Amino acid sequence: MNRSLLAPLALALCAPARCEDDAMARWLPGAGPLDLDGDLGARMVEGIGRYLDGLNAEAPAGRAAFWRRDTSGAAAYDLSVEPNRVRLRHAIGLADPRVEPVDLELVGTSERDALLATGEAYDVLAVRWPSIEGVHGEGLWLRPQGGPRSRVVAIPDADRTPEMLIGLAPGVPPEAQFARRLVESGCEVLVLSLLDRADAESGNPLIRMTNQPHREFIYRMAFELGRHTIGYEVQKVLAAVDWFARRPTAAPIAVAGYGEGGLLALYSAALDRRIDAAFVSGYFGPREGLWQEPIYRNVFGLLREFGDADLASLIAPRALVVEACLGPEVEGPPTPRDGRSGAAPGRLTTPALADVTAEIDRARPWFDALGTGRRLRLVVSGEGGLGLPGSEPALAALLGALGHGDTLGPQGTPPGPRGALPDVAERRKRQFHELVDATQRALRSAERDRAALWAAANATGDGDWQQRTAELRDTLWDDVIGRLPPASLPANPRARQVYDEPTWAGFDVVLDVWPDVFASGILLVPKDLKPGERRAVVVCQHGLEGHAADVVGPVAEQAYRDFARQLVELGYVVFAPQNPYLGEDAFRVLQRKANPLGYSLFSVIVRQHERILEWLGTLPYVDAGRIAFYGLSYGGKTAMRVPALLPGYCLSICSGDFNEWIVKNASYDQSMSYVYTGEYEMFEFDLGRTFNYAEMAALIAPRPFMVERGHDDGVSVDEWVAYEYAKVRRFYTKRGFADRTEIEFFDGGHWINGVGTFEFLRRHLGWPAAD
């Protein structure tokens, strides 16, 4: 229920203005009046959006701090930017070794030969090649009948097939069939098939199907495991380069791509110095609008260090040809229908020519400093950069960089097919399920990866546990959640009374954090506090789409069981924070804005709670050493992350959320998986290899930790909850504080039970005092 609707009712018994003034002076000394109206939660979300917009605008100016470019020579330059390449490899999920050696496999059947067609002086063969374990690049080999002058990996946009790119299938005009023009000019070409933006395979028929583009469906499970759709396809490109590099006769190697293929060409050339030249068409430009693009392009932390110009600088002093042309225009995911839904919003538009030019100009100084300014070329296709991809001047520039001279070979006719062509739908299905299987292998190995990360801390030895895990805590905060700077503004507390009950009073409170960003919540104070007395505090956190008032009640929503009201009536001081996960896409967009900067929604929430803890500690009746956290659902997510990072919480209770969290986010086989839902903000990059909920609980230790679990709670099943909690129990027991953790299973659903948890609070907070 909206807090503004309750306020006048709560104060009906305290009509004189003096009544509220007296209460404020008694319970909130130093707080000013709060005059914000409307929904404070919605205001909070809007303000965080503006704050993130500001950080996004500032990102390009901050990138220099990540670079130490040495332009004294090509070798020195490559060495100086290698740390940037290492970080880029991690960001796009190049976590798996490639198969060695790489050989092409001809793909044919008893009904169809691998030799599909013959062109003028070249053959077209259906092929595939291994990239990482169980995953293949697949497409067409354009084999010139003479020795090749160069070798090119050609990468179409996601919605174009290799056959379209050479004229074997309709869909691409002859003048945009750049793979065919390259083989006609003496290049040996591998044309790679990409996952498309359709949704035919996106789901599990035994669970549900979705309208997520294939690229998004793979992205979701991969992202949680430190992999990425981009990374998987870059591996396919680089595996093709591996094969080219093994050919018996040497020739220059290039990558050439349009749209999504242009993205892959840019990343691949940035990472692999064996690539002599790159052709990027319909992609290059400023990337500060990444949060508006399809989510399968979301790369955690990318914009903190890399824009497209910075990626181009990793190609220098090698050649880069950028073609400004009409890019793929995508309005959003496939339309929801027939039970298919859940896809994230996101659109693609053609960047303005002025923006492409500006990004090229930003990259040019690094090429110039190395004496290779002529190797960075911008070619404009059509009027205003709105022509077709693969224009003759652009391809001629690429061939010139490869030593062919600046002219294309004569344009021939499309190759003549010899029979049936590959089944595009079957190829797409193979590609999709290979990547599903790859992510599920990564899921199965994630527990082992976490154990390796935690091995040193878990080794027997002396020393304070919090000190021994300090580096791991930094990893969670810096590399997974994202550490925003501390509050930059004084707290400046403002408040207004909204409850006046016989035994307690309640106040809306707002605290400043950064410009445009505040923390807020409801403070509940027992009226029987004695002068000089300091009591324990319970911070009661609402869940998804909730408001602080929901945990106080009385409201129709019974999931919370008015647990904040119950606790203040037991004599605790209670604070019910407003967290910013409300407004559906309004808050999910915050995650999209934050991720490319290396932040997340919890980056903000942690700093808001830090401010709340600081302020609570200043209240004369609060015992700052006894501030407990108790959250339901999304509040349970908060219970795992925030106390793990902020030692100001003396204990944590996770209700209706504790889980085998990585399975919950990355499993193809579990109906509870977020892979199938509309909660596209849930996925946290590389969490699977670093922290599950047992590891987060270990960061809370040795402070008390409890799980509250209803048998019928649909967020998971008891077996997965018990499996993950068993690790917590073993950990606490082995370290000698078994009495500080427990789990309560109860016969119920997704709600506060308030039985074992209230006793847990009583035992560890020492309140209510024993008779």
Short mmCIF file of C-alpha atoms in Angstrom, two decimals, residues 117-522:
data_model
loop_
_atom_site.label_atom_id
_atom_site.label_comp_id
_atom_site.label_asym_id
_atom_site.label_seq_id
_atom_site.Cartn_x
_atom_site.Cartn_y
_atom_site.Cartn_z
CA ALA A 117 28.13 -25.28 -55.25
CA THR A 118 30.78 -24.11 -57.64
CA GLY A 119 31.47 -20.51 -58.49
CA GLU A 120 33.86 -18.90 -60.92
CA ALA A 121 37.22 -20.34 -59.77
CA TYR A 122 36.06 -21.41 -56.31
CA ASP A 123 34.08 -24.15 -54.58
CA VAL A 124 31.54 -23.86 -51.77
CA LEU A 125 31.63 -26.57 -49.11
CA ALA A 126 29.57 -27.11 -45.96
CA VAL A 127 31.98 -27.36 -43.03
CA ARG A 128 32.34 -27.17 -39.31
CA TRP A 129 35.31 -26.88 -36.97
CA PRO A 130 35.78 -27.35 -33.20
CA SER A 131 36.17 -24.29 -30.98
CA ILE A 132 35.78 -25.25 -27.30
CA GLU A 133 34.77 -28.65 -25.93
CA GLY A 134 31.52 -29.76 -27.54
CA VAL A 135 31.04 -26.53 -29.53
CA HIS A 136 31.66 -26.02 -33.24
CA GLY A 137 31.82 -23.19 -35.64
CA GLU A 138 29.71 -24.07 -38.65
CA GLY A 139 29.18 -22.54 -42.03
CA LEU A 140 30.66 -22.47 -45.53
CA TRP A 141 34.20 -22.84 -46.83
CA LEU A 142 34.79 -20.81 -49.99
CA ARG A 143 37.83 -22.57 -51.43
CA PRO A 144 39.56 -20.81 -54.30
CA GLN A 145 40.82 -23.13 -56.98
CA GLY A 146 44.20 -21.37 -57.01
CA GLY A 147 46.41 -20.50 -54.04
CA PRO A 148 44.77 -17.85 -51.80
CA ARG A 149 46.28 -14.40 -51.53
CA SER A 150 44.75 -13.99 -48.07
CA ARG A 151 42.36 -15.75 -45.72
CA VAL A 152 39.22 -14.20 -44.25
CA VAL A 153 36.68 -15.22 -41.61
CA ALA A 154 33.46 -13.63 -42.90
CA ILE A 155 30.73 -13.07 -40.31
CA PRO A 156 27.23 -12.08 -41.37
CA ASP A 157 24.72 -10.35 -39.14
CA ALA A 158 22.86 -12.71 -36.80
CA ASP A 159 19.77 -12.74 -39.01
CA ARG A 160 21.66 -13.50 -42.22
CA THR A 161 22.86 -16.96 -43.13
CA PRO A 162 26.18 -17.85 -44.77
CA GLU A 163 24.23 -18.93 -47.86
CA MET A 164 22.75 -15.41 -48.15
CA LEU A 165 26.23 -13.89 -48.01
CA ILE A 166 27.30 -15.65 -51.23
CA GLY A 167 24.02 -15.61 -53.14
CA LEU A 168 23.07 -19.25 -52.61
CA ALA A 169 19.89 -18.16 -50.79
CA PRO A 170 17.78 -15.00 -51.08
CA GLY A 171 17.88 -12.27 -48.46
CA VAL A 172 20.98 -10.18 -49.26
CA PRO A 173 21.35 -8.04 -52.43
CA PRO A 174 24.25 -9.06 -54.72
CA GLU A 175 26.13 -5.83 -53.98
CA ALA A 176 26.10 -6.69 -50.21
CA GLN A 177 27.32 -10.28 -50.62
CA PHE A 178 30.79 -9.42 -49.33
CA ALA A 179 31.91 -13.02 -48.70
CA ARG A 180 31.39 -13.81 -52.39
CA ARG A 181 33.22 -10.64 -53.46
CA LEU A 182 36.18 -11.58 -51.27
CA VAL A 183 36.57 -15.09 -52.70
CA GLU A 184 36.19 -13.64 -56.21
CA SER A 185 39.14 -11.40 -55.31
CA GLY A 186 41.42 -14.30 -54.42
CA CYS A 187 40.66 -14.82 -50.70
CA GLU A 188 40.04 -18.14 -49.01
CA VAL A 189 36.93 -17.53 -46.89
CA LEU A 190 35.23 -19.27 -43.98
CA VAL A 191 31.70 -17.92 -43.51
CA LEU A 192 30.46 -18.42 -39.95
CA SER A 193 26.82 -19.04 -39.04
CA LEU A 194 25.65 -17.15 -35.92
CA LEU A 195 22.84 -17.69 -33.47
CA ASP A 196 19.96 -15.64 -34.81
CA ARG A 197 17.38 -13.41 -33.13
CA ALA A 198 14.46 -15.79 -33.60
CA ASP A 199 13.05 -17.77 -30.67
CA ALA A 200 12.17 -21.17 -32.17
CA GLU A 201 14.48 -23.06 -29.78
CA SER A 202 14.38 -20.65 -26.83
CA GLY A 203 13.14 -22.76 -23.98
CA ASN A 204 12.74 -26.32 -22.85
CA PRO A 205 9.61 -28.06 -24.17
CA LEU A 206 9.38 -29.96 -20.88
CA ILE A 207 9.26 -26.68 -18.92
CA ARG A 208 8.21 -23.74 -21.07
CA MET A 209 9.14 -21.91 -24.23
CA THR A 210 9.93 -18.18 -24.27
CA ASN A 211 10.08 -15.31 -26.75
CA GLN A 212 13.73 -14.65 -25.94
CA PRO A 213 15.96 -14.39 -28.99
CA HIS A 214 18.29 -17.37 -29.14
CA ARG A 215 21.14 -15.01 -28.35
CA GLU A 216 19.44 -13.87 -25.13
CA PHE A 217 18.50 -17.37 -23.99
CA ILE A 218 22.15 -18.45 -24.14
CA TYR A 219 23.32 -15.14 -22.67
CA ARG A 220 21.28 -15.57 -19.48
CA MET A 221 22.71 -18.89 -18.34
CA ALA A 222 26.18 -18.10 -19.69
CA PHE A 223 26.46 -14.68 -17.99
CA GLU A 224 25.95 -16.17 -14.51
CA LEU A 225 28.80 -18.61 -15.20
CA GLY A 226 31.35 -16.09 -16.49
CA ARG A 227 30.61 -16.85 -20.14
CA HIS A 228 28.78 -14.90 -22.81
CA THR A 229 27.12 -15.34 -26.18
CA ILE A 230 29.72 -12.91 -27.53
CA GLY A 231 32.54 -14.94 -26.03
CA TYR A 232 31.26 -18.24 -27.39
CA GLU A 233 31.11 -16.83 -30.92
CA VAL A 234 34.47 -15.07 -30.65
CA GLN A 235 35.87 -18.50 -29.76
CA LYS A 236 34.41 -19.84 -33.02
CA VAL A 237 36.05 -17.01 -34.97
CA LEU A 238 39.42 -17.52 -33.28
CA ALA A 239 39.22 -21.27 -33.84
CA ALA A 240 38.84 -20.51 -37.55
CA VAL A 241 41.93 -18.30 -37.25
CA ASP A 242 43.69 -21.25 -35.57
CA TRP A 243 42.94 -23.34 -38.66
CA PHE A 244 44.05 -20.61 -41.05
CA ALA A 245 47.31 -20.24 -39.09
CA ARG A 246 48.01 -23.98 -39.52
CA ARG A 247 47.60 -23.98 -43.30
CA PRO A 248 50.72 -25.18 -45.12
CA THR A 249 51.15 -21.93 -47.03
CA ALA A 250 51.19 -18.64 -45.17
CA ALA A 251 48.86 -15.80 -46.14
CA PRO A 252 47.55 -12.67 -44.35
CA ILE A 253 44.49 -13.29 -42.14
CA ALA A 254 41.50 -10.97 -41.76
CA VAL A 255 38.09 -10.94 -40.10
CA ALA A 256 35.17 -9.21 -41.79
CA GLY A 257 31.72 -8.76 -40.32
CA TYR A 258 28.46 -6.86 -40.59
CA GLY A 259 26.05 -6.00 -37.77
CA GLU A 260 26.46 -8.64 -35.06
CA GLY A 261 29.25 -9.99 -37.21
CA GLY A 262 30.91 -6.57 -37.13
CA LEU A 263 30.84 -6.70 -33.34
CA LEU A 264 32.52 -10.11 -33.39
CA ALA A 265 35.11 -8.99 -35.93
CA LEU A 266 36.02 -5.99 -33.76
CA TYR A 267 36.39 -8.04 -30.58
CA SER A 268 38.25 -10.87 -32.31
CA ALA A 269 40.81 -8.58 -33.95
CA ALA A 270 41.26 -6.69 -30.68
CA LEU A 271 42.17 -9.93 -28.91
CA ASP A 272 44.23 -11.85 -31.49
CA ARG A 273 47.37 -10.32 -33.00
CA ARG A 274 47.50 -13.02 -35.69
CA ILE A 275 44.68 -11.14 -37.42
CA ASP A 276 46.32 -8.72 -39.82
CA ALA A 277 43.24 -6.69 -40.71
CA ALA A 278 39.64 -6.24 -39.62
CA PHE A 279 36.60 -5.04 -41.54
CA VAL A 280 33.78 -3.79 -39.29
CA SER A 281 30.56 -2.84 -41.06
CA GLY A 282 27.30 -1.57 -39.59
CA TYR A 283 28.46 -1.68 -35.99
CA PHE A 284 31.16 0.86 -35.02
CA GLY A 285 30.17 3.93 -32.99
CA PRO A 286 29.74 5.36 -29.49
CA ARG A 287 28.62 2.72 -27.03
CA GLU A 288 27.19 4.81 -24.19
CA GLY A 289 23.71 3.70 -25.28
CA LEU A 290 24.58 0.03 -24.72
CA TRP A 291 21.91 -0.27 -22.02
CA GLN A 292 19.25 0.29 -24.71
CA GLU A 293 20.62 -2.40 -27.04
CA PRO A 294 19.50 -6.05 -26.78
CA ILE A 295 20.61 -7.62 -23.51
CA TYR A 296 22.76 -10.20 -25.29
CA ARG A 297 25.16 -7.34 -25.97
CA ASN A 298 25.41 -6.46 -22.27
CA VAL A 299 29.05 -6.81 -21.14
CA PHE A 300 29.73 -6.23 -17.45
CA GLY A 301 32.22 -3.41 -16.90
CA LEU A 302 32.84 -2.83 -20.61
CA LEU A 303 32.31 0.93 -20.71
CA ARG A 304 34.48 1.56 -17.70
CA GLU A 305 37.51 0.65 -19.84
CA PHE A 306 36.43 0.17 -23.45
CA GLY A 307 34.46 2.05 -26.03
CA ASP A 308 34.67 1.03 -29.68
CA ALA A 309 37.62 3.40 -30.14
CA ASP A 310 39.47 1.70 -27.29
CA LEU A 311 38.81 -1.69 -28.86
CA ALA A 312 40.18 -0.27 -32.11
CA SER A 313 43.31 0.77 -30.23
CA LEU A 314 43.92 -2.90 -29.41
CA ILE A 315 44.01 -3.58 -33.15
CA ALA A 316 46.63 -0.88 -33.82
CA PRO A 317 49.11 -0.95 -35.47
CA ARG A 318 47.31 -3.56 -37.59
CA ALA A 319 44.69 -2.46 -40.11
CA LEU A 320 41.08 -1.60 -39.33
CA VAL A 321 38.52 -0.66 -41.98
CA VAL A 322 35.22 0.68 -40.63
CA GLU A 323 32.26 0.95 -42.96
CA ALA A 324 29.46 3.34 -42.03
CA CYS A 325 26.32 1.86 -43.56
CA LEU A 326 22.74 0.98 -42.79
CA GLY A 327 22.97 -1.34 -39.81
CA PRO A 328 20.51 -3.99 -38.62
CA GLU A 329 17.29 -2.33 -37.44
CA VAL A 330 15.70 -4.31 -34.60
CA GLU A 331 12.73 -2.94 -32.65
CA GLY A 332 12.76 -5.58 -29.94
CA PRO A 333 12.51 -9.30 -29.27
CA PRO A 334 9.96 -11.55 -30.97
CA THR A 335 6.37 -10.68 -30.08
CA PRO A 336 5.00 -12.50 -26.99
CA ARG A 337 2.49 -15.14 -28.02
CA ASP A 338 1.09 -18.57 -27.16
CA GLY A 339 2.61 -18.55 -23.68
CA ARG A 340 5.98 -17.38 -24.98
CA SER A 341 7.14 -14.32 -23.03
CA GLY A 342 9.89 -13.06 -20.72
CA ALA A 343 12.35 -11.49 -23.19
CA ALA A 344 14.18 -8.33 -22.23
CA PRO A 345 13.51 -5.14 -24.20
CA GLY A 346 16.25 -3.81 -26.46
CA ARG A 347 16.56 -2.30 -29.90
CA LEU A 348 19.16 -1.70 -32.59
CA THR A 349 19.37 1.41 -34.76
CA THR A 350 21.91 2.72 -37.23
CA PRO A 351 24.32 5.18 -35.58
CA ALA A 352 24.51 8.64 -37.06
CA LEU A 353 27.45 9.20 -39.39
CA ALA A 354 28.67 12.05 -37.18
CA ASP A 355 28.82 9.65 -34.22
CA VAL A 356 30.73 7.03 -36.20
CA THR A 357 33.17 9.70 -37.38
CA ALA A 358 33.65 11.00 -33.84
CA GLU A 359 34.48 7.52 -32.57
CA ILE A 360 36.97 7.00 -35.40
CA ASP A 361 38.54 10.35 -34.52
CA ARG A 362 38.89 9.19 -30.92
CA ALA A 363 40.80 6.09 -32.09
CA ARG A 364 43.02 7.86 -34.63
CA PRO A 365 45.65 9.31 -32.25
CA TRP A 366 46.82 5.83 -31.23
CA PHE A 367 47.28 4.74 -34.85
CA ASP A 368 49.03 8.04 -35.64
CA ALA A 369 51.36 7.71 -32.65
CA LEU A 370 52.50 4.34 -33.99
CA GLY A 371 53.06 5.78 -37.47
CA THR A 372 50.19 3.74 -38.92
CA GLY A 373 47.44 6.32 -39.30
CA ARG A 374 46.76 5.17 -42.87
CA ARG A 375 45.78 1.73 -41.53
CA LEU A 376 42.67 3.15 -39.89
CA ARG A 377 40.11 3.79 -42.59
CA LEU A 378 36.52 5.01 -42.46
CA VAL A 379 34.52 4.28 -45.61
CA VAL A 380 31.02 5.77 -45.98
CA SER A 381 28.54 3.63 -47.89
CA GLY A 382 25.81 5.61 -49.61
CA GLU A 383 24.54 9.05 -48.74
CA GLY A 384 24.99 9.82 -45.05
CA GLY A 385 26.32 6.35 -44.32
CA LEU A 386 22.98 4.68 -45.06
CA GLY A 387 24.05 2.50 -47.98
CA LEU A 388 24.39 -1.27 -48.10
CA PRO A 389 27.21 -3.11 -46.31
CA GLY A 390 30.17 -4.50 -48.21
CA SER A 391 30.54 -1.59 -50.61
CA GLU A 392 33.31 -1.83 -53.21
CA PRO A 393 35.41 0.99 -51.67
CA ALA A 394 35.24 -0.64 -48.24
CA LEU A 395 36.21 -4.09 -49.47
CA ALA A 396 38.94 -2.58 -51.65
CA ALA A 397 40.34 -0.88 -48.56
CA LEU A 398 40.41 -4.22 -46.74
CA LEU A 399 42.13 -5.96 -49.67
CA GLY A 400 44.64 -3.14 -49.85
CA ALA A 401 45.48 -3.66 -46.18
CA LEU A 402 46.03 -7.36 -46.96
CA GLY A 403 48.42 -6.59 -49.81
CA HIS A 404 46.07 -7.23 -52.76
CA GLY A 405 46.08 -3.69 -54.09
CA ASP A 406 43.10 -1.38 -53.79
CA THR A 407 40.83 -3.07 -56.33
CA LEU A 408 38.39 -5.96 -56.17
CA GLY A 409 38.37 -8.82 -58.61
CA PRO A 410 35.64 -8.83 -61.28
CA GLN A 411 32.18 -9.53 -59.90
CA GLY A 412 30.84 -12.85 -61.11
CA THR A 413 27.47 -14.49 -60.84
CA PRO A 414 26.40 -16.28 -57.66
CA PRO A 415 27.64 -19.90 -57.46
CA GLY A 416 25.45 -22.57 -58.96
CA PRO A 417 24.10 -25.07 -56.40
CA ARG A 418 24.75 -28.76 -57.07
CA GLY A 419 21.73 -29.93 -55.08
CA ALA A 420 20.00 -29.43 -51.75
CA LEU A 421 21.45 -26.84 -49.40
CA PRO A 422 22.03 -27.34 -45.65
CA ASP A 423 18.90 -27.25 -43.51
CA VAL A 424 19.20 -23.85 -41.85
CA ALA A 425 16.74 -24.71 -39.06
CA GLU A 426 18.60 -27.91 -38.20
CA ARG A 427 21.94 -26.09 -38.20
CA ARG A 428 20.50 -23.43 -35.92
CA LYS A 429 19.16 -26.12 -33.58
CA ARG A 430 22.59 -27.81 -33.43
CA GLN A 431 24.33 -24.53 -32.67
CA PHE A 432 21.81 -23.60 -30.01
CA HIS A 433 21.94 -26.90 -28.16
CA GLU A 434 25.71 -27.12 -28.33
CA LEU A 435 25.82 -23.84 -26.42
CA VAL A 436 23.11 -24.93 -23.98
CA ASP A 437 25.18 -28.04 -23.29
CA ALA A 438 28.35 -25.96 -22.90
CA THR A 439 26.71 -23.76 -20.27
CA GLN A 440 25.37 -26.79 -18.41
CA ARG A 441 28.89 -28.29 -18.33
CA ALA A 442 30.08 -24.99 -16.89
CA LEU A 443 27.26 -25.15 -14.35
CA ARG A 444 28.35 -28.61 -13.26
CA SER A 445 31.95 -27.44 -12.81
CA ALA A 446 31.03 -24.19 -11.03
CA GLU A 447 31.12 -25.73 -7.54
CA ARG A 448 34.63 -26.98 -8.22
CA ASP A 449 35.65 -23.54 -9.50
CA ARG A 450 34.35 -21.91 -6.32
CA ALA A 451 36.21 -24.42 -4.16
CA ALA A 452 39.46 -23.54 -5.94
CA LEU A 453 38.87 -19.83 -5.37
CA TRP A 454 38.14 -20.42 -1.68
CA ALA A 455 40.88 -23.01 -1.06
CA ALA A 456 43.30 -20.68 0.70
CA ALA A 457 40.69 -19.21 3.03
CA ASN A 458 39.24 -22.62 3.85
CA ALA A 459 42.63 -24.14 4.63
CA THR A 460 43.09 -24.85 8.31
CA GLY A 461 45.06 -22.16 10.06
CA ASP A 462 44.97 -19.47 12.67
CA GLY A 463 43.71 -15.97 12.25
CA ASP A 464 40.48 -14.04 12.32
CA TRP A 465 38.01 -15.40 9.76
CA GLN A 466 36.89 -11.93 8.67
CA GLN A 467 40.52 -11.01 7.97
CA ARG A 468 41.17 -14.27 6.13
CA THR A 469 38.22 -13.61 3.82
CA ALA A 470 38.85 -9.90 3.26
CA GLU A 471 40.18 -10.47 -0.25
CA LEU A 472 37.20 -12.66 -1.14
CA ARG A 473 34.84 -10.01 0.20
CA ASP A 474 36.58 -7.49 -2.04
CA THR A 475 36.13 -9.86 -4.98
CA LEU A 476 32.38 -10.07 -4.37
CA TRP A 477 32.06 -6.32 -3.98
CA ASP A 478 34.46 -5.15 -6.70
CA ASP A 479 34.17 -7.82 -9.39
CA VAL A 480 30.65 -9.23 -9.05
CA ILE A 481 28.36 -6.65 -7.44
CA GLY A 482 30.42 -3.58 -8.30
CA ARG A 483 31.68 -1.09 -5.72
CA LEU A 484 30.31 2.41 -6.11
CA PRO A 485 32.08 5.19 -4.20
CA PRO A 486 30.88 5.92 -0.66
CA ALA A 487 28.14 8.46 -0.07
CA SER A 488 29.28 11.90 -1.18
CA LEU A 489 26.63 13.92 0.66
CA PRO A 490 25.91 14.36 4.37
CA ALA A 491 23.00 12.21 5.51
CA ASN A 492 20.80 15.28 6.10
CA PRO A 493 18.01 13.21 7.73
CA ARG A 494 14.44 14.38 7.09
CA ALA A 495 11.39 12.76 8.59
CA ARG A 496 7.66 12.94 9.18
CA GLN A 497 5.48 10.97 11.53
CA VAL A 498 3.20 8.43 9.86
CA TYR A 499 2.20 6.17 12.77
CA ASP A 500 1.17 6.95 16.31
CA GLU A 501 0.17 3.69 18.00
CA PRO A 502 -0.41 3.19 21.75
CA THR A 503 2.98 1.52 22.25
CA TRP A 504 5.08 2.78 19.35
CA ALA A 505 5.56 5.59 16.86
CA GLY A 506 6.58 5.45 13.20
CA PHE A 507 8.30 7.88 10.86
CA ASP A 508 9.10 8.14 7.18
CA VAL A 509 12.84 8.90 6.94
CA VAL A 510 14.94 10.05 3.99
CA LEU A 511 18.76 10.16 3.99
CA ASP A 512 20.92 11.59 1.20
CA VAL A 513 23.58 9.39 -0.43
CA TRP A 514 24.70 11.00 -3.71
CA PRO A 515 23.17 13.75 -5.83
CA ASP A 516 19.78 12.40 -7.01
CA VAL A 517 20.10 9.30 -4.79
CA PHE A 518 18.67 8.86 -1.32
CA ALA A 519 18.00 6.04 1.11
CA SER A 520 14.61 5.91 2.76
CA GLY A 521 12.44 3.78 4.99
CA ILE A 522 10.18 3.70 8.01
#
